[in-house]
Amino acid sequence: MKELSCDVAVIGAGTAGLAASGAAHRAGAKVLLIESGSSGTTCAQVGCMPSKLLIAAAEVAHQAATASIFGIETAPIRIDGRSVMARVQHERNRFVRSVLKSYEAIPAQSRLTGLAHFVDGQTLEVENEAGERSRVRAKAIVIATGSRASVPKTFQSVAARVLTNETIFELETLPASVAVIGAGAVGLELGQALHRLGVRTAIFDRDTDIGGLRDEGMNRHARSLFAEELDLRLGVDIQAEPAPGAADCVRIKWQAKSGEGAEGTADFSHVLVAAGRPPNLEALRLQRAGVKLDEHGVPEFDAGTLRCGDSRVFIAGDASAWRPLLHEAVDAGTIAGHNAARFPDVRVSTRSAPLAITFTDPQIAIVGDTSLKPRLVGKADFSDQGRARVMNRNRGCVRLYADPSTNRLTGAEMIGPAVEHLSHLIAWAVQGDAQVRELLELPFYHPTLEEALRSALRDLCAQLRLVPAYEVGSMEYGPAI
């Protein structure tokens, strides 16, 4: 067995692993990056980028289908499923190649290919596809193994017709019909995109919340908006079985969890399971690492240092099951890599304000800690907002949250046009500890969607008695202006 030693061993060469490796190297550590052999990051290969490519095609199809409201008539729309998927795969592969270039630029002596597991808290054993094994001794170890698709046992009998985010983008053409399991970000995004591309689609979830929204009022509003376009079956238990007499179909049966109310049966060519991605930790033999595991088998860790207990082990990215988003994986990998390189001089880092975006139409965005109480809620509605009406995208609303004791913005929940951009402004304000009145004094150009933020800020200011209530609507511009 080959014996290797390093200052920092990083398990996983995805987004978090590459960030951790780079940070540790910049800190002067001798780094060994261990990758099992899979290509590309989750984002590039099966996540952010291929899904946005599919959504982009769906947006064009939807714009063409709804152009008549602007007096523009289009010929009957024909969607070429093979061409749609060919472009998704071509562009996806380009993104993956870019990631691989970053990995391959790392010196060969700083990379090791194979599946790693812990021998003890400082030692790893790595076995490659040829069965060759290496033993790696490190001063500190970073776990950055990412997450994996998971298919519940409910769907074992129809496994041949089940898709996940790891397989749907490999289809040669668009499916005929899809039952989407999960109304979170992935399920909503892909469900709506497939629907707009002519695929018969229904979305099922045991919960009634959608898109990660926490506020019940916002959830009701979101359910109402999406139900105008999509077949939503929320708060239901489902069963899946082969459709009688149709080997290429799945029969989905659903019933309200309460046992009363909605129930039904429908057949679909495929099932898309989009009900979460658990951390990819099974092969690591964590019981040997000297780390404490939670009830889900994930190492307990400090969010400011990424250190697992009092061990020499750090964890970053989707492997931690905490904020599984690319920008968070970069931040976490950087923090974990720096601390692993400096070990035992571990330092606490301030994390960025939470920000999550669902790329549906209308979009959904969640900023900050939306569970903080007490709070004041500043409201704005897109239904009569000038720029939104101009674009025929006047659906949704904004909720800004503020601490009444400090007048500071703490978070937001949004549904509406281009809230991917508006939410960044609020995230920057939350991270900058900005006060509501300070934000209201900033410029808001007219006519822009950003004026919705001003409306919500003025509402907060009135509640905080920073402006008279009668002034709240005095600077609002309707569609006629």
Short mmCIF file of C-alpha atoms in Angstrom, two decimals:
data_model
loop_
_atom_site.label_atom_id
_atom_site.label_comp_id
_atom_site.label_asym_id
_atom_site.label_seq_id
_atom_site.Cartn_x
_atom_site.Cartn_y
_atom_site.Cartn_z
CA MET A 1 0.00 0.00 0.00
CA LYS A 2 1.28 3.43 -0.95
CA GLU A 3 1.89 5.78 2.00
CA LEU A 4 1.24 9.51 1.56
CA SER A 5 1.30 12.47 3.93
CA CYS A 6 0.06 16.04 3.73
CA ASP A 7 -1.05 18.96 5.84
CA VAL A 8 -4.63 18.98 4.54
CA ALA A 9 -6.53 16.19 2.80
CA VAL A 10 -9.70 17.30 1.02
CA ILE A 11 -12.23 14.59 0.14
CA GLY A 12 -14.22 15.65 -2.91
CA ALA A 13 -13.35 17.92 -5.84
CA GLY A 14 -16.68 19.64 -6.29
CA THR A 15 -17.39 23.29 -5.58
CA ALA A 16 -16.65 23.11 -1.85
CA GLY A 17 -13.67 20.81 -2.29
CA LEU A 18 -12.01 22.97 -4.92
CA ALA A 19 -12.56 26.04 -2.73
CA ALA A 20 -11.14 24.25 0.33
CA SER A 21 -8.12 22.99 -1.59
CA GLY A 22 -7.39 26.44 -2.98
CA ALA A 23 -7.78 28.15 0.39
CA ALA A 24 -5.52 25.66 2.14
CA HIS A 25 -2.91 25.98 -0.60
CA ARG A 26 -2.96 29.78 -0.36
CA ALA A 27 -2.46 29.46 3.39
CA GLY A 28 0.80 27.61 2.71
CA ALA A 29 -0.36 24.06 3.39
CA LYS A 30 0.63 20.94 1.50
CA VAL A 31 -2.73 19.79 0.13
CA LEU A 32 -3.96 16.51 -1.31
CA LEU A 33 -7.30 16.67 -3.15
CA ILE A 34 -9.04 13.29 -3.33
CA GLU A 35 -11.74 12.74 -5.96
CA SER A 36 -13.66 9.52 -6.52
CA GLY A 37 -13.63 9.99 -10.29
CA SER A 38 -16.98 11.57 -11.09
CA SER A 39 -16.73 14.55 -13.42
CA GLY A 40 -17.82 18.09 -12.74
CA THR A 41 -19.55 19.78 -9.84
CA THR A 42 -23.18 19.17 -8.90
CA CYS A 43 -23.98 22.66 -10.16
CA ALA A 44 -22.40 22.23 -13.57
CA GLN A 45 -23.29 18.59 -14.18
CA VAL A 46 -26.75 17.97 -12.72
CA GLY A 47 -27.88 21.10 -10.88
CA CYS A 48 -27.87 24.85 -11.45
CA MET A 49 -26.69 25.04 -15.03
CA PRO A 50 -28.61 22.27 -16.87
CA SER A 51 -31.79 23.22 -15.02
CA LYS A 52 -31.41 26.86 -16.05
CA LEU A 53 -30.80 25.78 -19.63
CA LEU A 54 -34.09 23.89 -19.60
CA ILE A 55 -35.82 26.85 -17.94
CA ALA A 56 -34.41 29.21 -20.60
CA ALA A 57 -35.98 27.10 -23.34
CA ALA A 58 -39.27 27.06 -21.44
CA GLU A 59 -39.22 30.84 -21.06
CA VAL A 60 -38.85 31.34 -24.80
CA ALA A 61 -41.71 28.92 -25.48
CA HIS A 62 -43.91 30.72 -22.96
CA GLN A 63 -43.09 34.15 -24.37
CA ALA A 64 -44.05 32.98 -27.84
CA ALA A 65 -47.26 31.42 -26.56
CA THR A 66 -48.33 34.59 -24.73
CA ALA A 67 -47.11 37.21 -27.23
CA SER A 68 -50.64 38.00 -28.43
CA ILE A 69 -51.31 40.14 -25.36
CA PHE A 70 -48.84 42.63 -26.86
CA GLY A 71 -50.53 42.47 -30.27
CA ILE A 72 -47.92 40.10 -31.66
CA GLU A 73 -49.22 36.98 -33.36
CA THR A 74 -46.90 34.02 -33.81
CA ALA A 75 -47.25 30.95 -35.96
CA PRO A 76 -48.27 27.78 -34.14
CA ILE A 77 -45.43 26.89 -31.80
CA ARG A 78 -43.64 23.59 -32.36
CA ILE A 79 -41.31 22.38 -29.63
CA ASP A 80 -38.59 20.00 -30.82
CA GLY A 81 -37.85 17.97 -27.71
CA ARG A 82 -34.67 16.46 -29.14
CA SER A 83 -33.27 19.87 -30.02
CA VAL A 84 -34.18 21.24 -26.60
CA MET A 85 -32.33 18.44 -24.81
CA ALA A 86 -29.41 18.55 -27.27
CA ARG A 87 -28.78 22.21 -26.42
CA VAL A 88 -29.13 21.53 -22.69
CA GLN A 89 -26.52 18.78 -22.91
CA HIS A 90 -24.16 20.66 -25.23
CA GLU A 91 -24.03 23.75 -23.04
CA ARG A 92 -23.98 21.68 -19.85
CA ASN A 93 -20.96 19.78 -21.10
CA ARG A 94 -19.20 23.06 -21.82
CA PHE A 95 -19.74 24.16 -18.21
CA VAL A 96 -18.45 20.79 -16.99
CA ARG A 97 -15.32 21.06 -19.14
CA SER A 98 -14.61 24.45 -17.58
CA VAL A 99 -14.80 22.92 -14.09
CA LEU A 100 -12.58 20.03 -15.12
CA LYS A 101 -9.96 22.46 -16.39
CA SER A 102 -9.79 23.97 -12.90
CA TYR A 103 -9.33 20.52 -11.40
CA GLU A 104 -6.75 19.41 -13.95
CA ALA A 105 -4.77 22.62 -13.41
CA ILE A 106 -3.94 21.38 -9.92
CA PRO A 107 -0.50 19.70 -9.95
CA ALA A 108 -0.72 15.91 -10.31
CA GLN A 109 1.16 15.35 -7.05
CA SER A 110 -1.60 17.26 -5.24
CA ARG A 111 -4.40 15.07 -6.63
CA LEU A 112 -5.44 11.50 -5.89
CA THR A 113 -8.23 9.57 -7.61
CA GLY A 114 -10.19 6.98 -5.66
CA LEU A 115 -12.85 6.34 -3.04
CA ALA A 116 -11.77 7.47 0.43
CA HIS A 117 -12.78 6.29 3.88
CA PHE A 118 -11.53 7.08 7.37
CA VAL A 119 -9.12 4.80 9.20
CA ASP A 120 -8.96 7.21 12.11
CA GLY A 121 -9.33 10.96 12.67
CA GLN A 122 -6.10 11.73 10.78
CA THR A 123 -5.83 8.85 8.35
CA LEU A 124 -7.66 7.98 5.15
CA GLU A 125 -7.52 4.94 2.92
CA VAL A 126 -8.15 5.54 -0.77
CA GLU A 127 -8.87 2.82 -3.34
CA ASN A 128 -8.99 3.49 -7.08
CA GLU A 129 -10.91 1.60 -9.76
CA ALA A 130 -7.95 -0.71 -10.35
CA GLY A 131 -8.03 -1.81 -6.72
CA GLU A 132 -4.84 0.04 -5.85
CA ARG A 133 -4.87 1.44 -2.34
CA SER A 134 -3.14 4.40 -0.74
CA ARG A 135 -2.99 5.44 2.89
CA VAL A 136 -3.06 9.20 3.50
CA ARG A 137 -1.92 10.73 6.79
CA ALA A 138 -3.04 14.36 7.23
CA LYS A 139 -2.82 16.99 9.94
CA ALA A 140 -6.42 17.97 9.11
CA ILE A 141 -9.13 16.64 6.82
CA VAL A 142 -11.95 18.43 4.97
CA ILE A 143 -15.07 16.48 4.01
CA ALA A 144 -16.54 17.93 0.81
CA THR A 145 -18.25 14.92 -0.72
CA GLY A 146 -21.40 16.74 -1.81
CA SER A 147 -24.86 15.23 -2.01
CA ARG A 148 -26.60 12.54 -4.03
CA ALA A 149 -29.96 11.84 -5.55
CA SER A 150 -32.25 9.72 -3.40
CA VAL A 151 -35.26 7.69 -4.52
CA PRO A 152 -37.67 6.60 -1.75
CA LYS A 153 -38.73 2.95 -1.49
CA THR A 154 -42.20 4.04 -2.61
CA PHE A 155 -40.88 4.08 -6.18
CA GLN A 156 -38.89 0.82 -6.24
CA SER A 157 -41.58 -1.00 -8.23
CA VAL A 158 -41.34 1.60 -11.01
CA ALA A 159 -37.59 2.28 -10.81
CA ALA A 160 -37.15 1.99 -14.58
CA ARG A 161 -39.41 5.02 -15.10
CA VAL A 162 -37.98 7.15 -12.29
CA LEU A 163 -35.90 10.24 -13.04
CA THR A 164 -33.83 12.41 -10.71
CA ASN A 165 -31.89 15.59 -11.34
CA GLU A 166 -28.94 13.29 -12.13
CA THR A 167 -30.74 11.49 -14.97
CA ILE A 168 -33.36 13.81 -16.44
CA PHE A 169 -30.80 15.88 -18.32
CA GLU A 170 -29.51 12.74 -20.06
CA LEU A 171 -32.81 12.12 -21.87
CA GLU A 172 -32.58 12.27 -25.66
CA THR A 173 -35.92 14.06 -25.88
CA LEU A 174 -38.56 15.54 -23.62
CA PRO A 175 -40.72 12.99 -21.81
CA ALA A 176 -44.40 12.60 -22.68
CA SER A 177 -45.63 13.20 -19.15
CA VAL A 178 -44.08 13.55 -15.70
CA ALA A 179 -45.27 13.25 -12.12
CA VAL A 180 -42.97 15.54 -10.13
CA ILE A 181 -42.47 14.49 -6.53
CA GLY A 182 -41.61 17.51 -4.41
CA ALA A 183 -42.73 21.15 -4.55
CA GLY A 184 -39.46 22.62 -3.37
CA ALA A 185 -37.15 24.68 -5.56
CA VAL A 186 -36.08 21.84 -7.87
CA GLY A 187 -39.55 20.35 -8.26
CA LEU A 188 -41.19 23.70 -8.99
CA GLU A 189 -38.48 24.82 -11.42
CA LEU A 190 -38.39 21.63 -13.45
CA GLY A 191 -42.12 21.02 -13.20
CA GLN A 192 -42.98 24.44 -14.61
CA ALA A 193 -40.27 24.24 -17.28
CA LEU A 194 -41.49 20.86 -18.51
CA HIS A 195 -45.09 22.08 -18.50
CA ARG A 196 -44.18 25.10 -20.64
CA LEU A 197 -42.33 22.82 -23.04
CA GLY A 198 -45.50 20.84 -23.68
CA VAL A 199 -44.99 18.00 -21.19
CA ARG A 200 -48.11 17.00 -19.23
CA THR A 201 -47.00 17.60 -15.67
CA ALA A 202 -48.38 17.32 -12.15
CA ILE A 203 -46.54 18.24 -8.95
CA PHE A 204 -47.12 16.26 -5.73
CA ASP A 205 -45.96 16.97 -2.18
CA ARG A 206 -46.88 15.72 1.29
CA ASP A 207 -46.46 19.26 2.60
CA THR A 208 -48.52 22.29 1.64
CA ASP A 209 -45.60 24.76 1.70
CA ILE A 210 -43.88 25.38 -1.61
CA GLY A 211 -40.60 26.85 -2.79
CA GLY A 212 -39.16 26.93 0.74
CA LEU A 213 -41.46 29.76 1.84
CA ARG A 214 -42.10 29.94 5.58
CA ASP A 215 -44.77 32.60 5.96
CA GLU A 216 -48.22 31.04 5.64
CA GLY A 217 -49.62 34.11 3.92
CA MET A 218 -46.85 33.98 1.33
CA ASN A 219 -47.45 30.25 0.89
CA ARG A 220 -51.14 30.80 0.25
CA HIS A 221 -50.30 33.47 -2.31
CA ALA A 222 -47.72 31.24 -4.01
CA ARG A 223 -50.07 28.26 -4.12
CA SER A 224 -52.75 30.41 -5.70
CA LEU A 225 -50.40 31.84 -8.33
CA PHE A 226 -48.84 28.56 -9.39
CA ALA A 227 -52.17 26.72 -9.37
CA GLU A 228 -53.31 29.08 -12.15
CA GLU A 229 -50.83 27.33 -14.45
CA LEU A 230 -49.71 24.07 -12.85
CA ASP A 231 -51.48 20.95 -11.62
CA LEU A 232 -50.55 21.08 -7.92
CA ARG A 233 -51.43 18.20 -5.58
CA LEU A 234 -50.24 19.35 -2.17
CA GLY A 235 -50.75 17.85 1.28
CA VAL A 236 -51.18 14.38 -0.18
CA ASP A 237 -49.80 10.89 0.32
CA ILE A 238 -48.98 9.07 -2.89
CA GLN A 239 -48.44 5.54 -4.13
CA ALA A 240 -46.70 4.52 -7.34
CA GLU A 241 -47.19 1.29 -9.27
CA PRO A 242 -46.82 0.05 -12.84
CA ALA A 243 -49.81 1.14 -14.91
CA PRO A 244 -51.94 -1.91 -15.81
CA GLY A 245 -51.42 -2.92 -19.41
CA ALA A 246 -48.79 -0.23 -20.05
CA ALA A 247 -45.21 -1.21 -19.31
CA ASP A 248 -43.95 2.27 -20.14
CA CYS A 249 -46.26 4.10 -17.71
CA VAL A 250 -46.47 4.69 -13.98
CA ARG A 251 -49.77 4.94 -12.13
CA ILE A 252 -49.81 7.53 -9.36
CA LYS A 253 -52.50 7.36 -6.70
CA TRP A 254 -52.91 10.20 -4.25
CA GLN A 255 -55.05 11.04 -1.26
CA ALA A 256 -55.12 13.95 1.17
CA LYS A 257 -53.00 13.19 4.24
CA SER A 258 -56.00 13.84 6.46
CA GLY A 259 -57.78 10.92 4.81
CA GLU A 260 -60.49 13.27 3.63
CA GLY A 261 -60.71 15.43 0.56
CA ALA A 262 -58.71 15.23 -2.65
CA GLU A 263 -57.85 11.84 -4.07
CA GLY A 264 -57.24 10.57 -7.54
CA THR A 265 -55.31 8.44 -9.99
CA ALA A 266 -53.30 9.36 -13.08
CA ASP A 267 -50.78 7.68 -15.37
CA PHE A 268 -47.46 9.23 -16.38
CA SER A 269 -44.60 8.13 -18.60
CA HIS A 270 -42.07 9.15 -15.93
CA VAL A 271 -41.73 10.12 -12.29
CA LEU A 272 -39.27 12.88 -11.39
CA VAL A 273 -38.19 12.57 -7.76
CA ALA A 274 -37.20 16.04 -6.55
CA ALA A 275 -37.67 15.62 -2.82
CA GLY A 276 -34.19 16.56 -1.63
CA ARG A 277 -30.58 15.39 -1.92
CA PRO A 278 -29.04 13.81 1.19
CA PRO A 279 -25.32 14.25 1.94
CA ASN A 280 -23.04 11.76 0.23
CA LEU A 281 -21.38 10.32 3.34
CA GLU A 282 -22.06 6.56 3.37
CA ALA A 283 -18.67 5.42 2.08
CA LEU A 284 -16.61 7.50 4.55
CA ARG A 285 -16.94 5.22 7.62
CA LEU A 286 -17.42 8.28 9.79
CA GLN A 287 -17.63 6.21 12.97
CA ARG A 288 -13.84 5.92 12.73
CA ALA A 289 -13.27 9.67 12.34
CA GLY A 290 -13.90 10.60 15.97
CA VAL A 291 -16.77 12.96 15.11
CA LYS A 292 -20.23 13.11 16.64
CA LEU A 293 -23.07 12.43 14.22
CA ASP A 294 -26.60 13.83 14.31
CA GLU A 295 -29.75 11.73 13.90
CA HIS A 296 -29.28 11.77 10.12
CA GLY A 297 -25.69 10.55 10.27
CA VAL A 298 -24.21 13.97 9.43
CA PRO A 299 -21.24 15.21 11.49
CA GLU A 300 -22.10 17.95 13.96
CA PHE A 301 -20.07 21.07 13.23
CA ASP A 302 -19.61 24.73 14.13
CA ALA A 303 -21.10 26.96 11.41
CA GLY A 304 -18.46 29.64 11.99
CA THR A 305 -15.41 27.39 11.75
CA LEU A 306 -16.77 24.31 9.94
CA ARG A 307 -14.89 22.17 12.46
CA CYS A 308 -16.55 18.94 13.56
CA GLY A 309 -16.52 19.01 17.37
CA ASP A 310 -12.99 19.00 18.77
CA SER A 311 -11.62 16.83 15.96
CA ARG A 312 -9.20 17.58 13.12
CA VAL A 313 -12.06 17.10 10.67
CA PHE A 314 -13.89 19.92 8.87
CA ILE A 315 -16.94 19.74 6.62
CA ALA A 316 -18.14 22.00 3.81
CA GLY A 317 -20.75 22.27 1.09
CA ASP A 318 -23.69 19.96 0.49
CA ALA A 319 -22.03 17.25 2.59
CA SER A 320 -22.99 19.25 5.67
CA ALA A 321 -26.69 19.46 4.67
CA TRP A 322 -26.58 23.17 5.61
CA ARG A 323 -27.53 25.74 2.98
CA PRO A 324 -26.84 23.43 0.00
CA LEU A 325 -26.21 26.19 -2.53
CA LEU A 326 -23.20 26.92 -4.73
CA HIS A 327 -22.25 30.30 -3.23
CA GLU A 328 -22.53 28.80 0.25
CA ALA A 329 -20.33 25.88 -0.81
CA VAL A 330 -17.66 28.31 -2.00
CA ASP A 331 -17.78 30.24 1.29
CA ALA A 332 -17.81 27.09 3.40
CA GLY A 333 -15.00 25.46 1.44
CA THR A 334 -12.87 28.57 1.83
CA ILE A 335 -13.48 28.74 5.58
CA ALA A 336 -12.86 25.02 6.07
CA GLY A 337 -9.71 25.08 3.93
CA HIS A 338 -8.22 28.06 5.77
CA ASN A 339 -8.95 26.57 9.19
CA ALA A 340 -7.68 23.13 8.22
CA ALA A 341 -4.42 24.71 7.01
CA ARG A 342 -4.03 26.72 10.23
CA PHE A 343 -5.07 23.93 12.57
CA PRO A 344 -5.13 24.10 15.56
CA ASP A 345 -5.41 27.91 15.13
CA VAL A 346 -9.06 27.74 14.13
CA ARG A 347 -10.85 31.05 13.59
CA VAL A 348 -14.53 31.93 13.44
CA SER A 349 -15.72 33.51 10.18
CA THR A 350 -18.86 35.56 9.69
CA ARG A 351 -21.16 33.82 7.24
CA SER A 352 -22.98 35.67 4.50
CA ALA A 353 -26.66 36.50 4.81
CA PRO A 354 -28.82 33.53 3.78
CA LEU A 355 -30.14 33.85 0.23
CA ALA A 356 -32.17 31.28 -1.71
CA ILE A 357 -33.80 31.75 -5.11
CA THR A 358 -36.25 29.57 -7.02
CA PHE A 359 -36.14 30.27 -10.77
CA THR A 360 -39.81 29.86 -11.53
CA ASP A 361 -42.18 32.41 -13.06
CA PRO A 362 -42.91 34.27 -10.89
CA GLN A 363 -39.64 33.75 -9.07
CA ILE A 364 -39.38 33.05 -5.35
CA ALA A 365 -36.64 34.45 -3.10
CA ILE A 366 -35.96 34.10 0.60
CA VAL A 367 -33.43 36.33 2.38
CA GLY A 368 -32.03 36.33 5.90
CA ASP A 369 -33.45 34.51 8.90
CA THR A 370 -37.19 34.65 8.29
CA SER A 371 -37.95 32.92 11.60
CA LEU A 372 -36.80 35.83 13.78
CA LYS A 373 -39.47 37.22 16.10
CA PRO A 374 -40.70 39.76 16.97
CA ARG A 375 -40.68 41.42 13.60
CA LEU A 376 -42.46 44.04 11.59
CA VAL A 377 -43.60 43.21 8.06
CA GLY A 378 -43.43 45.73 5.22
CA LYS A 379 -45.65 44.77 2.30
CA ALA A 380 -45.79 45.54 -1.40
CA ASP A 381 -47.81 44.02 -4.22
CA PHE A 382 -46.85 43.62 -7.88
CA SER A 383 -50.43 43.45 -9.17
CA ASP A 384 -50.60 47.20 -9.87
CA GLN A 385 -46.88 47.98 -9.93
CA GLY A 386 -46.05 50.11 -12.95
CA ARG A 387 -43.09 48.30 -14.51
CA ALA A 388 -44.54 44.87 -13.74
CA ARG A 389 -47.76 45.77 -15.59
CA VAL A 390 -45.79 47.13 -18.54
CA MET A 391 -44.14 43.71 -18.90
CA ASN A 392 -47.37 41.77 -18.23
CA ARG A 393 -45.64 40.20 -15.24
CA ASN A 394 -47.66 41.84 -12.49
CA ARG A 395 -48.04 38.84 -10.20
CA GLY A 396 -46.63 38.39 -6.74
CA CYS A 397 -45.73 40.36 -3.65
CA VAL A 398 -42.88 41.38 -1.36
CA ARG A 399 -42.57 40.99 2.39
CA LEU A 400 -39.67 42.76 4.12
CA TYR A 401 -38.96 41.92 7.76
CA ALA A 402 -37.47 44.33 10.31
CA ASP A 403 -36.52 44.21 13.98
CA PRO A 404 -38.72 46.78 15.78
CA SER A 405 -36.12 47.29 18.51
CA THR A 406 -33.26 48.25 16.16
CA ASN A 407 -35.07 49.42 12.99
CA ARG A 408 -32.80 47.05 11.05
CA LEU A 409 -33.81 44.86 8.14
CA THR A 410 -33.60 41.15 9.03
CA GLY A 411 -34.92 39.36 5.96
CA ALA A 412 -37.49 39.03 3.23
CA GLU A 413 -39.73 36.66 1.31
CA MET A 414 -40.63 37.55 -2.26
CA ILE A 415 -42.69 36.20 -5.12
CA GLY A 416 -42.57 38.16 -8.32
CA PRO A 417 -40.78 39.18 -11.52
CA ALA A 418 -36.98 39.30 -11.38
CA VAL A 419 -36.82 38.88 -7.61
CA GLU A 420 -33.49 37.11 -8.21
CA HIS A 421 -32.15 40.67 -8.51
CA LEU A 422 -34.26 42.38 -5.86
CA SER A 423 -33.31 39.72 -3.31
CA HIS A 424 -29.62 40.43 -3.79
CA LEU A 425 -30.19 44.05 -2.83
CA ILE A 426 -31.97 42.97 0.34
CA ALA A 427 -29.34 40.34 1.16
CA TRP A 428 -26.62 42.98 0.90
CA ALA A 429 -28.66 45.28 3.16
CA VAL A 430 -29.22 42.54 5.75
CA GLN A 431 -25.55 41.58 5.74
CA GLY A 432 -24.61 45.25 6.04
CA ASP A 433 -26.89 45.60 9.07
CA ALA A 434 -28.74 48.43 7.34
CA GLN A 435 -31.55 50.36 8.96
CA VAL A 436 -34.88 50.71 7.18
CA ARG A 437 -34.77 54.51 6.94
CA GLU A 438 -31.24 54.42 5.47
CA LEU A 439 -32.45 52.16 2.67
CA LEU A 440 -35.44 54.35 1.94
CA GLU A 441 -33.10 57.31 1.38
CA LEU A 442 -31.35 55.46 -1.48
CA PRO A 443 -32.38 56.20 -5.10
CA PHE A 444 -35.19 54.23 -6.76
CA TYR A 445 -35.42 54.89 -10.49
CA HIS A 446 -38.82 55.01 -12.18
CA PRO A 447 -40.21 52.88 -13.68
CA THR A 448 -38.41 49.84 -12.25
CA LEU A 449 -39.34 46.70 -10.37
CA GLU A 450 -37.12 47.96 -7.54
CA GLU A 451 -39.85 50.45 -6.68
CA ALA A 452 -41.67 47.55 -5.02
CA LEU A 453 -38.88 47.51 -2.43
CA ARG A 454 -39.45 51.20 -1.77
CA SER A 455 -43.16 50.53 -1.20
CA ALA A 456 -42.36 47.84 1.36
CA LEU A 457 -39.72 50.02 3.03
CA ARG A 458 -42.16 52.92 3.32
CA ASP A 459 -44.67 50.54 4.91
CA LEU A 460 -42.02 49.53 7.47
CA CYS A 461 -41.11 53.16 8.11
CA ALA A 462 -44.73 53.99 8.85
CA GLN A 463 -44.94 51.13 11.35
CA LEU A 464 -41.70 52.30 12.95
CA ARG A 465 -43.13 55.86 13.00
CA LEU A 466 -40.24 57.08 10.86
CA VAL A 467 -42.65 58.60 8.31
CA PRO A 468 -46.30 59.57 8.75
CA ALA A 469 -48.72 56.86 7.62
CA TYR A 470 -50.34 59.21 5.08
CA GLU A 471 -47.00 59.46 3.23
CA VAL A 472 -46.71 55.72 2.59
CA GLY A 473 -48.46 55.88 -0.77
CA SER A 474 -47.51 59.40 -1.74
CA MET A 475 -44.58 58.37 -3.93
CA GLU A 476 -46.11 55.30 -5.54
CA TYR A 477 -46.44 55.39 -9.29
CA GLY A 478 -49.25 53.40 -10.82
CA PRO A 479 -49.30 52.07 -14.36
CA ALA A 480 -50.69 55.31 -15.76
CA ILE A 481 -47.62 57.39 -14.88
#
